[in-house]
Coordinates of C-alpha atoms and ligand atoms in Angstrom, one line a residue:
M1 CA -0.1 0.0 0.0
S2 CA 1.4 3.3 -1.0
A3 CA 0.9 6.3 1.2
I4 CA -0.4 9.5 0.2
E5 CA 1.6 12.4 1.4
T6 CA -0.2 15.6 3.0
T7 CA 1.0 18.1 5.2
R8 CA -2.2 18.3 7.2
Y9 CA -0.3 18.7 10.4
P10 CA 3.1 20.4 10.9
D11 CA 6.1 18.3 12.2
I12 CA 5.2 17.2 16.0
R13 CA 7.5 19.0 18.5
N14 CA 8.3 18.2 22.2
Y15 CA 6.6 20.3 24.8
I16 CA 9.2 21.2 27.5
G17 CA 8.8 24.0 30.2
G18 CA 5.7 25.4 28.8
T19 CA 6.5 25.8 25.2
F20 CA 6.8 23.7 22.1
V21 CA 10.6 23.1 21.4
E22 CA 13.2 22.0 19.1
H23 CA 14.8 18.5 19.5
D24 CA 18.0 16.9 19.1
A25 CA 16.4 13.7 17.3
D26 CA 18.2 13.1 13.7
R27 CA 15.5 10.4 12.9
Y28 CA 11.6 10.9 12.3
L29 CA 8.8 8.6 11.7
D30 CA 5.7 9.4 9.6
V31 CA 2.5 9.6 11.4
F32 CA -0.3 8.1 9.3
N33 CA -4.1 8.6 9.1
P34 CA -5.3 4.9 9.2
A35 CA -8.3 5.3 7.6
E36 CA -6.7 6.8 4.4
G37 CA -3.3 5.2 4.7
S38 CA -2.0 8.9 4.2
V39 CA 0.9 10.5 5.9
I40 CA -0.3 13.3 7.9
S41 CA 2.7 14.5 10.1
R42 CA 6.4 13.5 11.4
V43 CA 7.1 12.7 14.7
P44 CA 10.8 13.1 16.0
L45 CA 12.7 10.1 17.7
S46 CA 13.8 12.3 20.6
A47 CA 17.3 11.8 21.9
A48 CA 18.4 11.3 25.6
S49 CA 19.4 15.0 25.5
D50 CA 15.9 15.8 25.2
V51 CA 14.8 13.7 28.0
D52 CA 17.6 15.4 30.0
R53 CA 16.0 18.7 28.9
A54 CA 12.5 17.6 30.2
V55 CA 13.7 16.2 33.5
A56 CA 15.5 19.6 34.0
A57 CA 12.5 21.5 33.7
A58 CA 10.0 19.3 35.6
K59 CA 12.9 19.4 38.3
A60 CA 12.6 23.3 38.2
A61 CA 9.1 23.2 38.4
F62 CA 8.7 20.5 41.2
P63 CA 9.3 22.6 44.6
G64 CA 6.7 25.2 43.8
W65 CA 4.3 22.6 42.5
S66 CA 4.7 20.0 45.2
Q67 CA 4.3 22.8 47.8
T68 CA 1.1 24.0 46.4
P69 CA -1.6 22.7 48.7
I70 CA -3.6 19.8 46.8
K71 CA -6.8 22.0 47.2
E72 CA -5.1 24.2 44.9
R73 CA -3.5 21.9 42.5
V74 CA -6.9 20.2 41.7
Q75 CA -8.5 23.4 40.5
V76 CA -6.5 23.0 37.5
F77 CA -8.2 19.7 36.9
Y78 CA -11.9 21.3 37.5
R79 CA -10.9 23.6 34.6
F80 CA -9.2 21.0 32.6
K81 CA -12.3 18.7 32.6
A82 CA -14.4 21.5 31.6
L83 CA -12.1 22.5 28.6
L84 CA -12.2 18.8 27.6
E85 CA -16.0 18.9 27.5
Q86 CA -15.9 22.2 25.7
N87 CA -13.5 21.1 23.2
I88 CA -14.8 17.5 22.5
D89 CA -15.5 17.9 18.8
E90 CA -11.9 19.0 18.2
L91 CA -10.2 16.4 20.4
A92 CA -12.5 13.5 19.1
R93 CA -11.5 14.5 15.8
L94 CA -7.8 14.3 16.5
V95 CA -8.2 10.8 18.0
T96 CA -10.1 9.8 14.9
E97 CA -7.3 11.5 12.5
E98 CA -4.4 9.7 14.0
N99 CA -5.8 6.4 15.5
G100 CA -8.9 5.7 13.2
K101 CA -11.5 5.3 15.7
I102 CA -14.9 6.0 14.5
D103 CA -16.6 9.3 16.0
S104 CA -18.7 8.0 18.9
E105 CA -15.8 6.0 20.0
A106 CA -13.2 8.8 20.1
R107 CA -16.2 11.0 21.8
A108 CA -16.5 8.4 24.4
E109 CA -12.8 8.4 25.1
V110 CA -12.4 12.0 25.8
L111 CA -15.5 11.8 28.0
K112 CA -13.9 9.1 29.8
S113 CA -10.6 11.4 30.2
A114 CA -13.1 14.0 31.7
E115 CA -14.1 11.2 34.3
L116 CA -10.7 10.6 35.3
C117 CA -10.4 14.2 35.9
E118 CA -13.3 14.0 38.3
F119 CA -11.7 11.5 40.2
A120 CA -8.5 13.7 40.5
C121 CA -10.8 16.4 41.9
S122 CA -11.8 14.2 44.6
L123 CA -8.3 13.4 45.8
P124 CA -7.9 16.2 48.6
Q125 CA -11.1 14.2 50.4
I126 CA -9.7 10.8 49.6
T127 CA -6.1 11.5 50.8
A128 CA -7.0 13.4 53.9
G129 CA -4.5 12.0 56.3
E130 CA -4.7 9.5 59.2
V131 CA -4.0 10.7 62.7
L132 CA -4.4 9.0 65.8
E133 CA -3.3 9.5 69.7
V134 CA -1.4 6.3 70.0
S135 CA -0.4 6.8 73.5
R136 CA -0.9 9.4 76.4
G137 CA 0.2 12.5 74.6
V138 CA 1.6 10.8 71.4
E139 CA 0.2 11.2 68.2
C140 CA 1.0 9.3 65.0
R141 CA 0.1 10.6 61.4
V142 CA 0.5 9.6 57.9
E143 CA 0.7 12.0 54.9
H144 CA 1.3 11.5 51.3
F145 CA 4.0 13.2 49.6
P146 CA 4.7 13.1 45.6
V147 CA 7.4 10.8 44.5
G148 CA 9.0 13.7 42.5
V149 CA 9.9 13.7 38.6
V150 CA 7.8 10.8 37.1
A151 CA 7.4 9.7 33.7
S152 CA 4.4 7.9 31.8
I153 CA 4.7 5.9 28.8
T154 CA 1.8 5.4 26.8
P155 CA 0.3 3.0 23.7
F156 CA -1.3 3.9 20.5
N157 CA -4.7 2.7 21.2
F158 CA -6.2 5.6 23.5
P159 CA -4.1 8.6 22.3
N160 CA -6.5 10.8 24.8
M161 CA -7.7 8.5 27.5
V162 CA -4.6 6.4 28.3
P163 CA -2.4 9.6 28.9
N164 CA -5.0 10.9 30.8
W165 CA -5.2 7.8 33.2
T166 CA -2.0 8.9 34.7
I167 CA -1.6 12.9 34.0
P168 CA -4.8 14.0 36.7
N169 CA -3.8 11.7 39.5
A170 CA 0.0 12.1 39.4
I171 CA -0.2 15.8 38.9
A172 CA -2.9 16.4 41.6
L173 CA -0.9 14.5 43.9
G174 CA 2.1 16.8 43.6
N175 CA 4.6 15.2 40.8
C176 CA 5.9 16.9 37.6
M177 CA 5.6 14.6 34.8
I178 CA 7.4 13.6 31.5
L179 CA 4.9 11.9 29.0
K180 CA 6.3 9.9 26.4
P181 CA 3.1 9.0 24.0
S182 CA 3.2 6.5 21.4
E183 CA 4.7 7.5 18.3
L184 CA 2.0 6.2 16.2
V185 CA -0.5 8.6 17.8
P186 CA 1.3 11.8 18.8
L187 CA -1.4 14.4 18.0
S188 CA -3.6 14.3 21.0
S189 CA -0.9 14.9 23.6
G190 CA 0.2 18.2 22.3
R191 CA -3.5 19.4 22.6
I192 CA -3.7 18.0 26.1
A193 CA -0.5 20.0 27.1
E194 CA -2.2 23.1 25.6
L195 CA -5.5 22.8 27.5
L196 CA -3.7 21.9 30.7
R197 CA -1.6 25.2 30.3
E198 CA -4.8 27.1 29.6
A199 CA -6.5 25.4 32.8
G200 CA -3.6 27.3 34.8
L201 CA -1.0 24.4 35.1
P202 CA 2.4 26.0 35.9
D203 CA 5.1 25.4 33.1
G204 CA 7.2 22.5 33.6
V205 CA 5.0 20.5 35.4
L206 CA 3.9 18.6 32.5
N207 CA 6.4 18.1 29.7
I208 CA 6.3 15.9 26.2
V209 CA 9.2 13.9 24.7
H210 CA 8.2 12.2 21.7
G211 CA 9.9 9.0 20.4
G212 CA 10.3 5.4 20.6
Q213 CA 12.5 2.6 22.0
E214 CA 15.7 5.1 22.3
T215 CA 13.7 7.8 24.1
V216 CA 12.1 5.0 26.4
E217 CA 15.6 3.6 27.5
A218 CA 16.7 7.0 28.2
I219 CA 13.8 7.6 30.7
C220 CA 14.2 4.0 32.1
D221 CA 17.9 5.1 33.0
H222 CA 17.5 8.7 34.1
P223 CA 19.0 9.3 37.5
G224 CA 16.4 12.3 37.8
I225 CA 13.2 10.3 37.6
E226 CA 11.8 8.4 40.3
G227 CA 8.9 6.5 39.0
I228 CA 7.5 5.4 35.7
S229 CA 4.1 4.0 34.5
F230 CA 3.9 2.2 31.3
V231 CA 0.9 0.7 29.4
G232 CA 1.5 -1.2 26.2
S233 CA 2.5 -4.6 25.1
T234 CA 3.6 -7.5 27.5
K235 CA 6.7 -7.6 25.9
V236 CA 7.8 -3.9 26.3
A237 CA 6.3 -4.0 29.8
K238 CA 8.7 -6.4 30.8
I239 CA 11.7 -4.6 29.4
V240 CA 10.6 -1.3 31.0
Y241 CA 9.7 -3.2 34.5
R242 CA 13.2 -4.6 34.1
R243 CA 15.3 -1.8 33.2
G244 CA 13.5 0.6 35.6
T245 CA 13.5 -1.3 38.6
S246 CA 17.0 -2.1 38.0
N247 CA 17.8 1.6 38.1
F248 CA 15.8 1.5 41.7
K249 CA 12.9 3.4 40.4
R250 CA 9.5 2.4 41.1
V251 CA 7.5 1.0 38.0
L252 CA 4.0 0.0 37.2
A253 CA 3.9 -1.7 33.6
L254 CA 0.6 -2.8 32.1
G255 CA 0.8 -5.2 29.4
G256 CA -1.2 -6.8 26.8
A257 CA -4.2 -9.0 27.3
K258 CA -6.1 -12.2 26.0
N259 CA -9.9 -11.6 27.5
H260 CA -12.1 -14.7 27.7
L261 CA -15.9 -14.5 27.7
I262 CA -17.7 -17.5 28.9
V263 CA -21.0 -17.6 27.5
M264 CA -23.5 -20.2 29.2
P265 CA -26.4 -21.7 27.2
D266 CA -28.9 -20.1 29.7
A267 CA -27.5 -16.5 28.9
D268 CA -29.8 -14.0 27.6
P269 CA -29.6 -14.5 23.7
D270 CA -30.1 -11.0 22.6
M271 CA -28.2 -9.2 25.2
T272 CA -25.2 -11.6 25.1
S273 CA -25.1 -11.4 21.6
S274 CA -24.8 -7.9 21.1
N275 CA -22.5 -7.4 24.1
V276 CA -19.9 -10.2 22.8
V277 CA -19.7 -8.3 19.3
A278 CA -19.6 -5.0 20.8
S279 CA -16.7 -6.2 23.1
M280 CA -14.9 -7.8 20.3
S281 CA -15.2 -5.2 17.5
G282 CA -15.2 -1.9 19.5
C283 CA -12.1 0.4 18.7
A284 CA -11.6 -2.3 15.9
G285 CA -10.7 -4.6 18.6
Q286 CA -7.9 -2.5 19.6
R287 CA -8.8 -2.5 23.5
C288 CA -6.7 -4.2 26.1
M289 CA -10.2 -5.0 27.6
A290 CA -11.6 -6.3 24.2
A291 CA -13.1 -9.9 24.2
S292 CA -11.2 -12.0 21.8
V293 CA -12.0 -15.7 23.0
M294 CA -15.5 -16.8 23.4
M295 CA -15.8 -20.0 25.7
A296 CA -18.9 -21.2 24.2
V297 CA -20.4 -23.8 26.9
G298 CA -22.9 -26.5 26.1
K299 CA -25.8 -25.7 23.5
S300 CA -25.1 -22.0 22.8
D301 CA -25.3 -22.1 18.9
H302 CA -28.6 -19.8 19.2
I303 CA -26.5 -17.2 20.5
I304 CA -23.8 -17.7 18.3
D305 CA -26.2 -17.6 15.0
R306 CA -27.4 -14.0 16.6
M307 CA -23.7 -12.9 16.5
V308 CA -23.1 -13.8 12.9
N309 CA -26.3 -11.9 12.0
I310 CA -25.1 -8.9 14.0
V311 CA -21.4 -9.0 12.8
K312 CA -22.6 -9.6 8.8
S313 CA -24.4 -6.3 9.3
M314 CA -21.7 -4.2 10.2
V315 CA -20.1 -2.2 7.7
P316 CA -16.5 -1.3 8.2
G317 CA -15.7 2.6 7.8
T318 CA -19.2 3.4 9.3
H319 CA -19.5 0.8 12.2
I320 CA -15.8 0.0 12.9
G321 CA -12.8 1.7 12.2
P322 CA -9.4 0.8 10.7
V323 CA -6.6 -1.2 12.5
I324 CA -3.6 1.1 13.3
S325 CA -1.2 0.4 10.5
A326 CA -0.6 -1.8 7.3
A327 CA 1.6 -4.1 9.5
A328 CA -1.3 -4.7 12.0
K329 CA -3.7 -5.4 9.1
E330 CA -1.2 -8.1 7.6
R331 CA -0.4 -9.5 11.1
I332 CA -4.2 -9.8 12.0
E333 CA -5.1 -11.5 8.6
A334 CA -2.0 -14.0 9.0
Y335 CA -3.4 -15.2 12.2
I336 CA -7.0 -15.7 10.6
T337 CA -5.4 -17.7 7.5
E338 CA -3.2 -19.9 10.1
A339 CA -6.3 -20.9 12.1
E340 CA -8.1 -21.5 8.8
K341 CA -5.3 -23.8 7.7
M342 CA -5.3 -25.8 11.0
G343 CA -8.9 -26.5 10.7
A344 CA -11.0 -23.6 12.4
K345 CA -14.2 -22.6 10.5
I346 CA -14.6 -19.0 9.5
L347 CA -18.1 -18.0 10.3
V348 CA -17.5 -14.2 8.9
D349 CA -14.6 -13.4 7.0
G350 CA -13.1 -9.7 7.5
R351 CA -9.9 -10.1 5.5
G352 CA -9.1 -8.3 2.4
Y353 CA -11.8 -5.6 3.3
K354 CA -11.8 -2.5 1.2
V355 CA -13.9 0.7 2.1
K356 CA -15.0 2.5 -0.8
G357 CA -13.3 5.8 -1.3
K358 CA -10.6 4.9 1.5
E359 CA -9.0 1.8 -0.5
N360 CA -5.7 2.5 1.1
G361 CA -7.0 2.5 4.9
Y362 CA -6.1 -0.2 7.1
F363 CA -9.7 -1.9 7.2
V364 CA -10.2 -5.4 8.8
G365 CA -13.7 -6.6 8.8
P366 CA -15.2 -8.1 12.1
T367 CA -14.1 -11.7 12.0
L368 CA -15.9 -14.8 13.7
I369 CA -14.1 -18.0 13.9
D370 CA -15.2 -21.4 15.2
N371 CA -14.0 -24.8 16.1
V372 CA -10.9 -23.2 17.6
T373 CA -9.0 -25.4 19.9
P374 CA -7.0 -23.8 22.9
D375 CA -3.7 -24.9 21.4
M376 CA -4.0 -22.9 18.2
R377 CA -1.7 -19.7 18.1
I378 CA -4.9 -17.4 17.7
A379 CA -6.3 -18.8 20.8
Q380 CA -3.3 -18.2 22.9
E381 CA -1.7 -14.8 21.6
E382 CA -3.0 -11.2 21.5
V383 CA -4.3 -10.7 18.1
F384 CA -5.3 -7.0 19.0
G385 CA -8.0 -6.7 15.8
P386 CA -11.8 -7.2 15.7
V387 CA -11.5 -11.0 15.9
M388 CA -13.4 -13.4 18.0
V389 CA -12.6 -17.0 18.3
I390 CA -14.9 -19.7 19.6
I391 CA -13.9 -22.4 21.8
R392 CA -16.5 -25.2 22.7
A393 CA -16.3 -26.3 26.3
K394 CA -18.6 -28.9 28.0
D395 CA -19.0 -27.0 31.1
V396 CA -18.1 -23.9 33.2
A397 CA -15.2 -25.7 35.0
E398 CA -13.5 -26.5 31.2
A399 CA -14.3 -23.0 30.3
V400 CA -12.5 -21.6 33.3
S401 CA -9.7 -24.0 33.1
V402 CA -8.8 -22.6 29.5
Q403 CA -8.9 -19.1 30.9
Q404 CA -6.7 -20.0 33.7
K405 CA -4.0 -21.3 31.4
S406 CA -3.5 -17.9 29.6
P407 CA -0.3 -16.2 30.6
Y408 CA -2.4 -13.1 30.5
G409 CA -5.0 -11.8 33.1
N410 CA -6.4 -8.7 32.2
A411 CA -10.2 -9.4 32.0
A412 CA -12.8 -12.3 32.1
S413 CA -16.6 -12.4 32.0
V414 CA -19.2 -14.6 32.2
F415 CA -22.7 -14.6 30.5
T416 CA -25.4 -16.3 32.5
E417 CA -28.5 -16.3 34.4
S418 CA -27.4 -18.4 37.3
G419 CA -25.7 -16.6 40.4
G420 CA -24.1 -19.8 41.3
V421 CA -22.3 -20.0 37.8
A422 CA -21.3 -16.2 38.1
R423 CA -19.8 -16.6 41.4
Y424 CA -18.0 -19.6 40.5
V425 CA -16.2 -17.5 37.4
M426 CA -15.8 -14.5 39.8
E427 CA -13.9 -16.4 42.2
N428 CA -12.0 -18.7 39.6
A429 CA -10.9 -16.5 36.8
S430 CA -7.3 -15.7 36.9
A431 CA -7.9 -11.9 35.7
G432 CA -7.6 -8.9 37.7
M433 CA -10.9 -7.4 36.2
V434 CA -13.9 -9.9 36.0
G435 CA -17.6 -9.0 34.6
V436 CA -21.0 -10.7 35.0
N437 CA -23.1 -10.2 31.8
V438 CA -20.6 -7.3 30.9
G439 CA -18.8 -7.6 27.9
V440 CA -15.9 -4.9 28.7
P441 CA -15.6 -4.9 32.6
V442 CA -13.7 -1.8 33.0
P443 CA -14.1 -0.8 36.3
R444 CA -15.2 2.9 36.5
E445 CA -13.9 5.6 38.9
P446 CA -13.4 5.6 41.9
F447 CA -12.5 1.6 41.5
S448 CA -9.0 0.9 40.0
F449 CA -7.9 -0.4 36.6
G450 CA -5.4 -3.1 36.6
G451 CA -5.0 -6.9 35.6
W452 CA -3.1 -10.0 36.8
N453 CA -0.1 -12.0 35.6
D454 CA 1.5 -11.1 32.3
S455 CA -1.1 -8.0 31.8
K456 CA 0.4 -6.1 34.9
F457 CA 4.0 -5.9 36.4
G458 CA 4.2 -4.0 39.8
V459 CA 2.0 -3.4 42.8
G460 CA -0.8 -1.1 42.7
D461 CA -3.4 -0.1 39.8
I462 CA -3.1 2.7 37.4
T463 CA -6.4 4.5 38.1
G464 CA -8.8 5.0 41.0
R465 CA -7.7 4.6 44.6
G466 CA -5.2 2.2 43.6
S467 CA -2.9 4.6 41.9
I468 CA -2.6 6.9 45.0
E469 CA 0.1 4.6 46.6
F470 CA 2.0 4.5 43.3
W471 CA 1.9 8.2 43.0
T472 CA 2.9 9.2 46.4
K473 CA 5.3 8.3 49.3
S474 CA 3.8 8.0 52.7
K475 CA 5.6 9.7 55.5
K476 CA 4.6 8.5 59.1
M477 CA 5.2 11.1 61.8
T478 CA 5.0 10.5 65.5
T479 CA 4.6 13.8 67.7
K480 CA 4.7 14.4 71.5
W481 CA 4.0 18.2 72.7
N482 CA 2.8 17.2 76.4
K483 CA 5.7 17.2 78.5
E484 CA 3.9 15.1 80.9
A485 CA 3.2 12.3 78.6
G486 CA 5.7 10.2 80.7
V487 CA 8.4 7.9 79.8
N488 CA 8.1 4.8 77.8
W489 CA 9.9 2.7 75.1
M490 CA 9.3 5.1 72.5
S491 CA 10.3 8.5 74.4
Ligands
LIG501 P1 3.7 -1.2 22.4 O1 4.2 -2.1 23.6 O2 4.5 -1.5 21.2 O3 4.3 0.4 22.7 C1 4.2 1.2 23.9 C2 5.0 2.2 24.2 O4 6.4 1.7 24.2 C3 5.2 3.1 23.2 O5 5.1 4.7 23.8 C4 6.5 2.7 22.4 O6 7.2 4.0 21.9 C5 7.3 2.3 23.6 N1 7.9 1.0 22.9 C6 7.9 0.3 21.9 N2 8.8 -0.8 21.6 C7 9.7 -0.3 22.6 C8 10.8 -1.1 23.0 N3 11.5 -2.1 22.4 N4 11.5 -0.6 24.2 C9 11.2 0.4 24.7 N5 10.0 1.0 24.5 C10 9.1 0.7 23.5 O7 2.3 -1.2 22.5 P2 1.2 -0.6 21.5 O8 1.3 -1.3 20.4 O9 1.3 0.9 21.2 O10 -0.1 -0.8 22.2 C11 -0.8 -2.0 22.1 C12 -0.4 -2.8 23.1 O11 -0.7 -2.1 24.5 C13 -1.6 -4.0 23.3 O12 -0.8 -5.3 23.7 C14 -2.4 -3.8 24.4 O13 -3.2 -4.9 25.0 C15 -1.7 -3.1 25.5 N6 -2.4 -2.1 26.2 C16 -2.6 -2.3 27.5 C17 -3.5 -1.7 28.4 C18 -3.5 -2.2 29.9 O14 -4.3 -1.7 30.6 N7 -3.2 -3.5 30.3 C19 -4.2 -0.8 28.1 C20 -3.9 -0.3 26.6 C21 -3.0 -1.1 25.8

């Protein structure tokens, strides 16, 4: 596929100390519009010296920002939330432009960013300290202090929301941040920075350094960075976790996923079929919470037939966007071809899809594959496209045992009318986020987001209450002002 060159957006620049700046990168990557297969901008692959500059700006901003009371810090996020809502048309357009999501999905992403800000605004209430008189006249208290300069490394699939998983909480808690967005989707982050500046965020509190592997390695090695959050594939999550922790930083690294939906024969057929299809095809299957394996238990063909009808009615380009790149389209189609060769039955085939007027776009139609066995690569590896494989199971125990063998553990769900079956799956699924009659069991604020196993490395979660411990250091203070308090072992 040949790319059409356009100059729709100027070259992407780093954002350091409150301004867009030149960089030391000697290499660039093209940025594509995946629906058109056209080049829309260029992103620099920043050097270690660019990371140095961002760390220096963040360090300079840290004393002032960390000493600003939290009730004042969160005022920025009240205003930022309002700006996200006011500018939703433009922000959603940017997401669609660089990631390919259809408009309704892009808008939902921006609204989710607003919800994340809402949680950050509640942090003064949630982090109010603990205090207790532990013996006569002696008081213990715990206070949360910011970690310092931190970094957030993000993937391509949510250009607006995933940066906002970390920016509001980390910054409201007093940290200064370096954001390293995915080089595939660098546009949204620049607008996020501008809106935060408009909301009153002081210069240097948020900095953006664009780039790829080399830039991430410089972040992992930089002595001025105290903590790193990472969201992306398991392969890179492991690299960042190892390299960051070996440099004595705190690291929380969220990885890839293979999410199982267990469908029982008693499940409500209409709700289940539409929810399962929405889970596998939403955002073109490029969500870490997308279902990619359906464990069809017992006689569930009446539900599968409905899914086939829904999937056949979906029009790529209208109901489902493209995948991120030509390479992703090729990879996803290769998985389908291999499964077919191994004896799986393609119920609906999305390979080779062309959208009229967007013939260069990276579209894969929604695909359903039956008679898949747990040993096939397509059943085990993350495909990250609009593909659902169906594995037959005789009962819920067999279905759960397939889920438990996956090295991942982001999400799992069960569709059933039975409370006992639901409870069995909730207890036994080896995943950090479990749903009952929910296709995408994302916990909404104030609950935290985070998987298990190869889907997350490190302690804590990335959003909600679970993120507070990651973004702060607790100080335990013991005081005595009463001279008559007496003498004991802790005097
Ligand atoms: P990716 O791992 O390729 O890239 C993520 C980040 O790592 C990017 O910023 C990229 O520049 C950087 N990077 C890439 N290769 C690197 C290397 N060798 N060394 C150092 N840094 C490197 O992920 P992606 O393709 O952008 O995103 C899709 C993946 O993210 C999927 O696996 C998906 O499941 C996962 N994801 C997980 C969650 C979650 O919450 N667990 C959420 C969203 C996405």
